C-alpha positions as CSV (number, residue, x, y, z in Angstrom):
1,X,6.2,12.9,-10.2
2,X,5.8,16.6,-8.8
3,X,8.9,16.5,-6.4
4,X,12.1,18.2,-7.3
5,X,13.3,16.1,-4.7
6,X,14.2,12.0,-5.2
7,X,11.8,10.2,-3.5
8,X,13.9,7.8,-0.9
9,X,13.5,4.4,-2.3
10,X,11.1,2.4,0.0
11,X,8.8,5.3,-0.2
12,X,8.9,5.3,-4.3
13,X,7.3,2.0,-3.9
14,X,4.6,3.3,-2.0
15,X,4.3,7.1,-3.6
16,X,4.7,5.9,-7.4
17,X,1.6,3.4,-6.8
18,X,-1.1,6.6,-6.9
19,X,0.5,8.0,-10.5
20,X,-1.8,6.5,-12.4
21,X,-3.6,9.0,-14.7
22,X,-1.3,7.3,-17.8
23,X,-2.2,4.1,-16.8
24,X,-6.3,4.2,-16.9
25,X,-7.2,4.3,-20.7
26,X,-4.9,1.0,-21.2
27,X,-6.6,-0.4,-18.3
28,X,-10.0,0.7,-20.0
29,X,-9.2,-0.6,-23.1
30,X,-7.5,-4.3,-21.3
31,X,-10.8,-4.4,-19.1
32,X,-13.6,-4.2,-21.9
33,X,-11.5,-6.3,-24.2
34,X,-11.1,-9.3,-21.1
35,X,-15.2,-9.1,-20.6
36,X,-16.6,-8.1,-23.8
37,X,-14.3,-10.2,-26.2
38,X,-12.9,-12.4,-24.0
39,X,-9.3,-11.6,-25.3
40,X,-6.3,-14.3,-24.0
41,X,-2.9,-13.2,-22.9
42,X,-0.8,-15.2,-25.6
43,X,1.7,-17.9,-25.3
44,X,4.5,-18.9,-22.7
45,X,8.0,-17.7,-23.0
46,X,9.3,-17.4,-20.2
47,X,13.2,-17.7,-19.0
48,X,14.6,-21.1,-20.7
49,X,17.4,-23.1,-18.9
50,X,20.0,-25.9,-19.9
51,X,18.8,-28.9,-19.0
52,X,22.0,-30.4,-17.1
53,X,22.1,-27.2,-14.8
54,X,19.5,-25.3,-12.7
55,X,16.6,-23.4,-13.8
56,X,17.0,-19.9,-14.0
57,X,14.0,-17.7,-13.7
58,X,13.4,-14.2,-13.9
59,X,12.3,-12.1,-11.4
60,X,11.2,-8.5,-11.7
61,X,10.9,-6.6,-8.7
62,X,12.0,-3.0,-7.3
63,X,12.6,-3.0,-3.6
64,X,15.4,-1.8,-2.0
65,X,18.3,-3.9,-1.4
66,X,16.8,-6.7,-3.7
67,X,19.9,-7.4,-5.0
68,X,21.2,-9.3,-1.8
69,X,18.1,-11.2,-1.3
70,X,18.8,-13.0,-4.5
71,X,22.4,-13.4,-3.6
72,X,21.0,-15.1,-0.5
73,X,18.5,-17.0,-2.4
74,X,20.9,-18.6,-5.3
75,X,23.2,-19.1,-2.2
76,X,20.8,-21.4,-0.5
77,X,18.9,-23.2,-3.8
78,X,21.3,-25.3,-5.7
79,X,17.9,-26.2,-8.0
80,X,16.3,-23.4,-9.1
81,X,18.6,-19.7,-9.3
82,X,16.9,-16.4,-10.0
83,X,17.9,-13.7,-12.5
84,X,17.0,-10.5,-11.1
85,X,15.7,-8.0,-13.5
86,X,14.4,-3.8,-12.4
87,X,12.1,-3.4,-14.8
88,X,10.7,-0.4,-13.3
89,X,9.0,1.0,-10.1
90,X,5.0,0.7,-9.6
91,X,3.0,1.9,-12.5
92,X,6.4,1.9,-15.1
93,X,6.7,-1.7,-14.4
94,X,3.1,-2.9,-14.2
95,X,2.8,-0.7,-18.1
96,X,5.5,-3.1,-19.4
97,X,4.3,-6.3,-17.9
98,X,0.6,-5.4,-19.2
99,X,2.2,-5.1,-22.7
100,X,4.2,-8.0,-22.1
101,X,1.5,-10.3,-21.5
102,X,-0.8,-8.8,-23.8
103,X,2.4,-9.4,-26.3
104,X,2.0,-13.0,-25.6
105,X,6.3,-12.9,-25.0
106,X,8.3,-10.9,-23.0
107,X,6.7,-11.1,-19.5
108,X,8.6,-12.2,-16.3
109,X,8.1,-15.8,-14.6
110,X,7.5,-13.9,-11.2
111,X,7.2,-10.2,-10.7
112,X,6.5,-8.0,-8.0
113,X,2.6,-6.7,-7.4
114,X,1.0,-4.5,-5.1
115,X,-1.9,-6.0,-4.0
116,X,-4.2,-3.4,-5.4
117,X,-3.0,-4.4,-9.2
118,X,-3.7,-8.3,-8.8
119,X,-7.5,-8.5,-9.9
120,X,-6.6,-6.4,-12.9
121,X,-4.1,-8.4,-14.0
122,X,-5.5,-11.7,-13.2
123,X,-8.8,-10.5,-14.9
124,X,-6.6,-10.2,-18.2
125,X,-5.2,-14.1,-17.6
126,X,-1.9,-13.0,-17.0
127,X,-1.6,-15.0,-13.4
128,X,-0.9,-18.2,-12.7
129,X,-2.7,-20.1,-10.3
130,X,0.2,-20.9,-7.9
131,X,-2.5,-23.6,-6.0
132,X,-1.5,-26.0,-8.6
133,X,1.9,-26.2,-7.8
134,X,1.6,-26.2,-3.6
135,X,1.1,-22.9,-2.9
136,X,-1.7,-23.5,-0.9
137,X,0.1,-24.8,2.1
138,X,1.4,-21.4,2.9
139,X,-2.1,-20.2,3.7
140,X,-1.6,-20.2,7.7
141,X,1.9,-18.9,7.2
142,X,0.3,-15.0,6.3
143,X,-1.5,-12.7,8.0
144,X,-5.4,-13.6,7.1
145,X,-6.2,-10.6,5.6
146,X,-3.2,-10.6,3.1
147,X,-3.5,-14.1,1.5
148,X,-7.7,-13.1,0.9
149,X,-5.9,-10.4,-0.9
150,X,-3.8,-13.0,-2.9
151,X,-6.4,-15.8,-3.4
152,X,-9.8,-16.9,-4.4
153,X,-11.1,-19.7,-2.5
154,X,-8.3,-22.8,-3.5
155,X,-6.5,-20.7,-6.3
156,X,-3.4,-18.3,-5.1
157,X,-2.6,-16.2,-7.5
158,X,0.3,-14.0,-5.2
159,X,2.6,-15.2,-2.0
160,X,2.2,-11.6,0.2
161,X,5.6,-10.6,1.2
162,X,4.9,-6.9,2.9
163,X,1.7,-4.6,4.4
164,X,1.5,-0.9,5.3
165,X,-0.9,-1.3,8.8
166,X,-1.1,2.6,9.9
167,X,-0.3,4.4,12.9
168,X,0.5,7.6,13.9
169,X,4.1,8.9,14.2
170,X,4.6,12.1,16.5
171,X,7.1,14.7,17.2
172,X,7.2,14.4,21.5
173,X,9.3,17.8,22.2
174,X,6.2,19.3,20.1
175,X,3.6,17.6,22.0
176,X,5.6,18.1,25.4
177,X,6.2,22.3,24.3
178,X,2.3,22.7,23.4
179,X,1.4,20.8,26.3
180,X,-0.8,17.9,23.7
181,X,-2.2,14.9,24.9
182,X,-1.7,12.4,22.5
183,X,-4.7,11.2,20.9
184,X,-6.3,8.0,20.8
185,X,-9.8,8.9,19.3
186,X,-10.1,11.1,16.1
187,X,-12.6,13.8,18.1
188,X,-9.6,13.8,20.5
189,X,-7.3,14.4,17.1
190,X,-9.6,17.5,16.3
191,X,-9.5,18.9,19.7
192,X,-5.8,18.9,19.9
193,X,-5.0,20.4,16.7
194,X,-7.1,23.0,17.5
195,X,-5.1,23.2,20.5
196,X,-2.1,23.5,18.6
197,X,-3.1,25.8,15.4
198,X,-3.8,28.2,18.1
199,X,-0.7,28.3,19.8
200,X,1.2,28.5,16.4
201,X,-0.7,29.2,13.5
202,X,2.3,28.2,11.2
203,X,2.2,24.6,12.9
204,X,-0.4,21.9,12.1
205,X,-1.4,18.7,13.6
206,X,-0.7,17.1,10.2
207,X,-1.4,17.1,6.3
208,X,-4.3,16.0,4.7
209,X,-3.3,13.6,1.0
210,X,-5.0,15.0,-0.8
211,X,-3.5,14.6,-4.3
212,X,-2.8,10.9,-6.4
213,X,-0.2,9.8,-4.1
214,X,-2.0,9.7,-0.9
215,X,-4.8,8.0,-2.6
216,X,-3.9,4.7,-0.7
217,X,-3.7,6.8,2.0
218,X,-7.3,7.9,2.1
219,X,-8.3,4.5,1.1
220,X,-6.5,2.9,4.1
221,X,-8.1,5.4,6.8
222,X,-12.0,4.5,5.1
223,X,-10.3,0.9,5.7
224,X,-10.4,1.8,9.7
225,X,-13.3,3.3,9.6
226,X,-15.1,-0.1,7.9
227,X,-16.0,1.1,4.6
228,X,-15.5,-1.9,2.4
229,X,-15.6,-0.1,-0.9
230,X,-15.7,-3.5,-3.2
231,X,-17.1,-7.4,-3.1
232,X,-14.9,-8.6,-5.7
233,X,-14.1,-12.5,-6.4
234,X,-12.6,-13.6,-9.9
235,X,-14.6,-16.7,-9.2
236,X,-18.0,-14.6,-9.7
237,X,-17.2,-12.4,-12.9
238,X,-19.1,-10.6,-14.2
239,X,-21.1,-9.2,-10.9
240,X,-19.2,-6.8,-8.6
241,X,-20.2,-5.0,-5.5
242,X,-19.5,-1.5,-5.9
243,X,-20.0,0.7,-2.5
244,X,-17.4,3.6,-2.5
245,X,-20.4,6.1,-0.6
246,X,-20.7,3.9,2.1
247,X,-20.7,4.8,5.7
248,X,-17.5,4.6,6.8
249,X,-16.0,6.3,3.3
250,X,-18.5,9.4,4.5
251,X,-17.3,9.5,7.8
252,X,-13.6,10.1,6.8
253,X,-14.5,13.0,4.5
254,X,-16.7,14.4,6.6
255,X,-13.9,14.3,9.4
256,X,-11.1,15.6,7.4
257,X,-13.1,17.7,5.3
258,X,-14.4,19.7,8.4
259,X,-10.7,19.6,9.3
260,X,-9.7,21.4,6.0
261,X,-12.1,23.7,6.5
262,X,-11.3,25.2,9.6
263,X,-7.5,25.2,8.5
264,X,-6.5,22.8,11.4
265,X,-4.5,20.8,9.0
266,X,-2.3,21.2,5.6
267,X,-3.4,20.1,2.3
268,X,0.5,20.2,0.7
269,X,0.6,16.9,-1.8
270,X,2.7,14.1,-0.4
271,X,5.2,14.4,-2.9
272,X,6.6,17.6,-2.9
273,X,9.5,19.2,-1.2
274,X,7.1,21.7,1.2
275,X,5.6,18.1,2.5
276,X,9.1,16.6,3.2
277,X,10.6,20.1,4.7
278,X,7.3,19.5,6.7
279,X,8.3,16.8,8.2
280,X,11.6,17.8,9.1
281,X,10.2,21.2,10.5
282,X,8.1,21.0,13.2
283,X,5.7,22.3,10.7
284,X,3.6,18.5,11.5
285,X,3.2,17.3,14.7
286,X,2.3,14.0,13.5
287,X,2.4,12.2,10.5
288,X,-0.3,9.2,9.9
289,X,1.4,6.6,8.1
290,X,2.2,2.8,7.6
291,X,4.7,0.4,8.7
292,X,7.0,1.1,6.0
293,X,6.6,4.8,7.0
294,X,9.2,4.8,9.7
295,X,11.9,4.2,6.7
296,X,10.4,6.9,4.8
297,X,10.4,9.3,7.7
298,X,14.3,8.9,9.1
299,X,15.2,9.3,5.6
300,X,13.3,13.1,4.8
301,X,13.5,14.0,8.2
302,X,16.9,12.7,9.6
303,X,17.8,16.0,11.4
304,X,14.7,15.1,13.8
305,X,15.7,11.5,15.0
306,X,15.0,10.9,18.7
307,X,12.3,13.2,18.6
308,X,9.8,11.3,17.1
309,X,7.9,8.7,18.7
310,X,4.8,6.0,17.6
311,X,1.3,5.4,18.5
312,X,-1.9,3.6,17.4
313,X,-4.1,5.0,15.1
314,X,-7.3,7.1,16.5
315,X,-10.3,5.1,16.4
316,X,-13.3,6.5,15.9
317,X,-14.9,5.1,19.0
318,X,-12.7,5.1,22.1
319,X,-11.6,1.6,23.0
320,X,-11.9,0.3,19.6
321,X,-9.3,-2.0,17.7
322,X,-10.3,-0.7,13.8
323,X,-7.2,-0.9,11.8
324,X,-6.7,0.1,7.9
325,X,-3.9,-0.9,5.6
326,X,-1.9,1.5,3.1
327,X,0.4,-0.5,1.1
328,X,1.3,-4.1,0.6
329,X,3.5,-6.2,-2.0
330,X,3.6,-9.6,-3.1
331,X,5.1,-11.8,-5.4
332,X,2.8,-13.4,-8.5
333,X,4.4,-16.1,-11.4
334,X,2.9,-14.6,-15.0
335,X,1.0,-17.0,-17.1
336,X,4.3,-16.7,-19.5
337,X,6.7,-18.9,-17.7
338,X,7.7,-21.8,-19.2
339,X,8.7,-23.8,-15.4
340,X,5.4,-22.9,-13.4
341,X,7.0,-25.3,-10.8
342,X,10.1,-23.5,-9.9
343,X,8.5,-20.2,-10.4
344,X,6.3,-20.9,-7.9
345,X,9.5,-22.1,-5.5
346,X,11.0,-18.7,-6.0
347,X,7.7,-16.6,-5.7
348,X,7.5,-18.7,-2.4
349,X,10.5,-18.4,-1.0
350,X,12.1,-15.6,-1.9
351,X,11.2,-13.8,1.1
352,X,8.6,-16.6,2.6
353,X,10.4,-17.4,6.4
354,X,13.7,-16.7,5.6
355,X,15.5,-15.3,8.7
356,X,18.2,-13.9,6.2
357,X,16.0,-12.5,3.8
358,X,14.2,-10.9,6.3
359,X,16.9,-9.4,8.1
360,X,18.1,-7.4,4.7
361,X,14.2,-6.5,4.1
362,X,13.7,-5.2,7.5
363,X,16.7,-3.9,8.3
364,X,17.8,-2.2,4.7
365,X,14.5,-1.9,3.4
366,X,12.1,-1.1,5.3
367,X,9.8,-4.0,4.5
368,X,7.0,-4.8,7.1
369,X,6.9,-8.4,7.4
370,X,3.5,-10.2,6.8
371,X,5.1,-13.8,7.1
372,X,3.5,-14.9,10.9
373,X,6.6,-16.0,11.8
374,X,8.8,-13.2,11.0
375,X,6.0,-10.4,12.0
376,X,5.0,-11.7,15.3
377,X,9.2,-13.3,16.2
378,X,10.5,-11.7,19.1
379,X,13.6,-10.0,17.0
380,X,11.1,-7.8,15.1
381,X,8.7,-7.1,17.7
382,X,11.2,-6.2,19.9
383,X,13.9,-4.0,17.4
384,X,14.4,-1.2,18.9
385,X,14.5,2.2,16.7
386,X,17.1,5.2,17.5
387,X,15.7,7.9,15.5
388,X,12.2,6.9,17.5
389,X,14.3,7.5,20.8
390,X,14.6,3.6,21.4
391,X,11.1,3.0,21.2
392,X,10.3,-0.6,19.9
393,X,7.7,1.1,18.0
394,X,6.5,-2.7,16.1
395,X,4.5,-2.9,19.5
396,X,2.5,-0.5,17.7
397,X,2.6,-1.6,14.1
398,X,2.5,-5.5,14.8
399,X,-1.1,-5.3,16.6
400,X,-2.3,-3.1,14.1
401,X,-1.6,-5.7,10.9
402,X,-3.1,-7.9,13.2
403,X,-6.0,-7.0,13.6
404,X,-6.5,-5.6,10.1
405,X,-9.7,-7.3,8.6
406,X,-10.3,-8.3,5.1
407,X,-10.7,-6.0,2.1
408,X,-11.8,-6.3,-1.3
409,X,-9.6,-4.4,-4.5
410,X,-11.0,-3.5,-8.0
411,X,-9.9,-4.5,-10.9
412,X,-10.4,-1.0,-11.8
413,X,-8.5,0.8,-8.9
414,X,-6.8,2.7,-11.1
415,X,-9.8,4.9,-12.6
416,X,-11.2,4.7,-8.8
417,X,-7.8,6.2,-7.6
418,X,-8.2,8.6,-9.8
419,X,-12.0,9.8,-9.6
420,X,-11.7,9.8,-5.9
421,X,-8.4,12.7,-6.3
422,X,-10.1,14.5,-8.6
423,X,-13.3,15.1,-6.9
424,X,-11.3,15.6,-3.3
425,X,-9.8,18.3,-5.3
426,X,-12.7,20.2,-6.1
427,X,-13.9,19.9,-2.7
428,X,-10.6,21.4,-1.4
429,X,-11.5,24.4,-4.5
430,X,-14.5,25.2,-3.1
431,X,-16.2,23.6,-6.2
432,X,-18.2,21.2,-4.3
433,X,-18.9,20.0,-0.8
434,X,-17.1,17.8,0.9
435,X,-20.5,15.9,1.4
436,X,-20.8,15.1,-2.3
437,X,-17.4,13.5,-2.8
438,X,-18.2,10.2,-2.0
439,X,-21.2,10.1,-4.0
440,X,-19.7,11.7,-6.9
441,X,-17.4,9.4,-7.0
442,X,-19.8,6.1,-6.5
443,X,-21.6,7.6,-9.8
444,X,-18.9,7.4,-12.1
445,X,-16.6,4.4,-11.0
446,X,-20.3,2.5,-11.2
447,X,-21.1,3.8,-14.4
448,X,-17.2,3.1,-15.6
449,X,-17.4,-0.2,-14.4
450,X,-20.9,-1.1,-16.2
451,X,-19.6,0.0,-19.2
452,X,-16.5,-2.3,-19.1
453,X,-18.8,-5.0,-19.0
454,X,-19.0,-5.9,-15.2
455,X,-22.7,-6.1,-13.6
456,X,-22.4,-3.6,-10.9
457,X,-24.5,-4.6,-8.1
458,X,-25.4,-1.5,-5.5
């Protein structure tokens, strides 16, 4: 990580996703080795228990305040109790379960996954298929989107617990001192942080993520803008659809390429101390982010509550409802667990409906809810947010996850995350144009993918 500063914890969930440089030659090597030799993951062993008492299972998982929401679970199951085990945030914990599993010992019964890592690891047989064991039933509990995400056709392989749906955050005594109109198209964006460069040239509209931990970032505004980079289904192997130069992915960099350009807005990297004193500043008048970004924000910028306030996203044609997604968690049981039953309770209903749960996520954590219930319940909708100035600001955030539509992850997102920072960066060098990005980067996650065995198809 590139920060001197700590990272506040709901945003190291988010942040430590995109540091994945360390990760892709053991994802290389796990991928070829599932399709080519058709390698298995090895033997159960997951947590044992007595057999007069309950059944313990363990749980990896890093999100803040955890701890309580297993005190509230083993509180309220008399059956089933979890052992709580951090085993590492985002890429440190998905490295040990991948050499757990491969192992054949060692691996959790559930553990936490971002959505992003499930078809890698369920390509390597390290997943159980919770729709054995009554999963299934949840389906209408879950924002639509989310449990695609999590399953393939009758087979759930994750219970979503939380989303990232983006809007855009804004300093108002900025916007009221430079005389903005807040925007709600992205030519409307342009024109006002033109507006604003102009009247300060140290000020920008915002920053532009461009390094590895803004990678979902990127990905989640070519969501809005309907690029659908991937038709994936585990059901289909080997063929994959592979479409990372498609419209709406060229519309973004063209945008914020153009933006770069003409110096309307900052290309700092997310994590680094010049972003967060950004933030606190007045150096960004807005910062585009995701439900869990409000957290984040208070946190860096905490000298700056009641001057921030929330809107939707831009869209790209005015009077549009295009949403995009950066972020999301859920829980998955490994294919080690020796009590695939109970497992499958916990991964459930951990989180699931639980008012209590729910309350410590929300309010401690920063978790956006995609349980139905709990996203679109009048005590979440209508929270009220000081450092927003009051503002119930999930007016903003809960139509956005809702109207979110379905999206497709690699099981090589890794190598995609990182081809797509690497060529953005020579684009912001001068080395290429920002034109080319998109189909530099559909040339070698294709030819990556062929040659771990998959059968690409354009």
């Amino acid at each position: 990580m590139s920060s001197s500063r700590q990272l506040p914890a709901r945003d190291g969930h988010r942040v430590r996703r995109s540091l994945r440089r360390t990760a892709v030659a053991t994802t290389s090597a796990a991928l070829a080795c599932v399709l080519l030799a058709a390698c298995g993951s090895g033997g159960g062993s997951g947590s044992g228990a007595a057999s007069s008492g309950p059944v313990h299972i363990k749980v990896w998982a890093w999100y803040p305040q955890f701890k309580q929401v297993v005190a509230e679970f083993n509180k309220t199951h008399k059956d089933v109790q979890v052992d709580w085990v951090q085993a590492g945030v985002g890429q440190d914990e998905y490295t040990k379960l991948k050499t757990a599993l491969k192992a054949g010992q060692g691996a959790p019964d559930v553990v936490m996954l971002e959505f992003q890592e499930l078809p890698t690891i369920q390509l390597g047989k390290g997943l159980l298929d919770m729709g054995k064991y009554g999963a299934g039933a949840d389906k209408d509990k879950y924002v639509d989107w989310a449990w695609k995400q999590a399953s393939d056709g009758d087979h759930v392989y994750a219970i979503p617990v939380d989303g990232g749906p983006m809007a855009m955050m804004y300093r108002a005594d900025l916007f009221k001192k430079y005389k903005l109109k807040v925007p709600t198209t992205w030519a409307e964006f342009k024109e006002e942080a033109a507006k604003l460069h102009k009247a300060d040239p140290k000020a920008y509209m915002t920053d532009f993520g461009s390094d590895e931990t803004a990678g979902g970032w990127r990905q989640g505004l070519m969501w809005q803008a309907g690029s659908r980079p991937y038709t994936y289904s585990a059901s289909k192997l080997p063929d994959i659809g592979v479409h990372l130069n498609d419209a709406g992915a060229k519309k973004v960099y063209d945008y914020w390429g153009d933006l770069v350009k003409n110096k309307l807005v900052d290309t700092q990297s997310y994590a680094t101390t010049d972003f967060y004193n950004g933030l606190g500043s007045g150096k960004y008048a807005t910062y585009i982010a995701a439900g869990w970004g409000p957290g984040y924000l208070s946190s860096v910028a905490e000298k700056t509550s009641g001057k921030w306030r929330v809107a939707p996203l831009p869209q790209w044609t005015a009077g549009d409802n295009a949403q995009g997604d950066w972020g999301g968690s859920s829980f998955s049981v490994t294919s080690q667990t020796k009590h695939p039953k109970e497992a499958t309770e916990v991964a459930r209903e951990l989180f699931g409906t639980s008012q209590a749960a729910w309350k410590i996520g929300i309010d401690q954590a920063y978790l956006f809810p995609l349980s139905k219930p709990i996203l679109n319940g009048p005590s979440f909708g209508d929270k009220k947010y000081d450092f927003f100035g009051g503002q119930q600001i999930n007016k903003v955030f809960v139509p956005a996850a809702n109207g979110i539509g379905t999206f497709d992850w690699s099981p090589f997102q890794d190598y995609a995350y990182n081809t797509d920072t690497s060529e953005v960066g020579k684009a912001l060098q001068g080395q290429s144009d920002w034109s080319s990005v998109n189909d530099d980067v559909q040339k070698q996650v294709t030819s990556y993918a062929a040659k771990q065995g998959f059968k690409v198809n354009p």
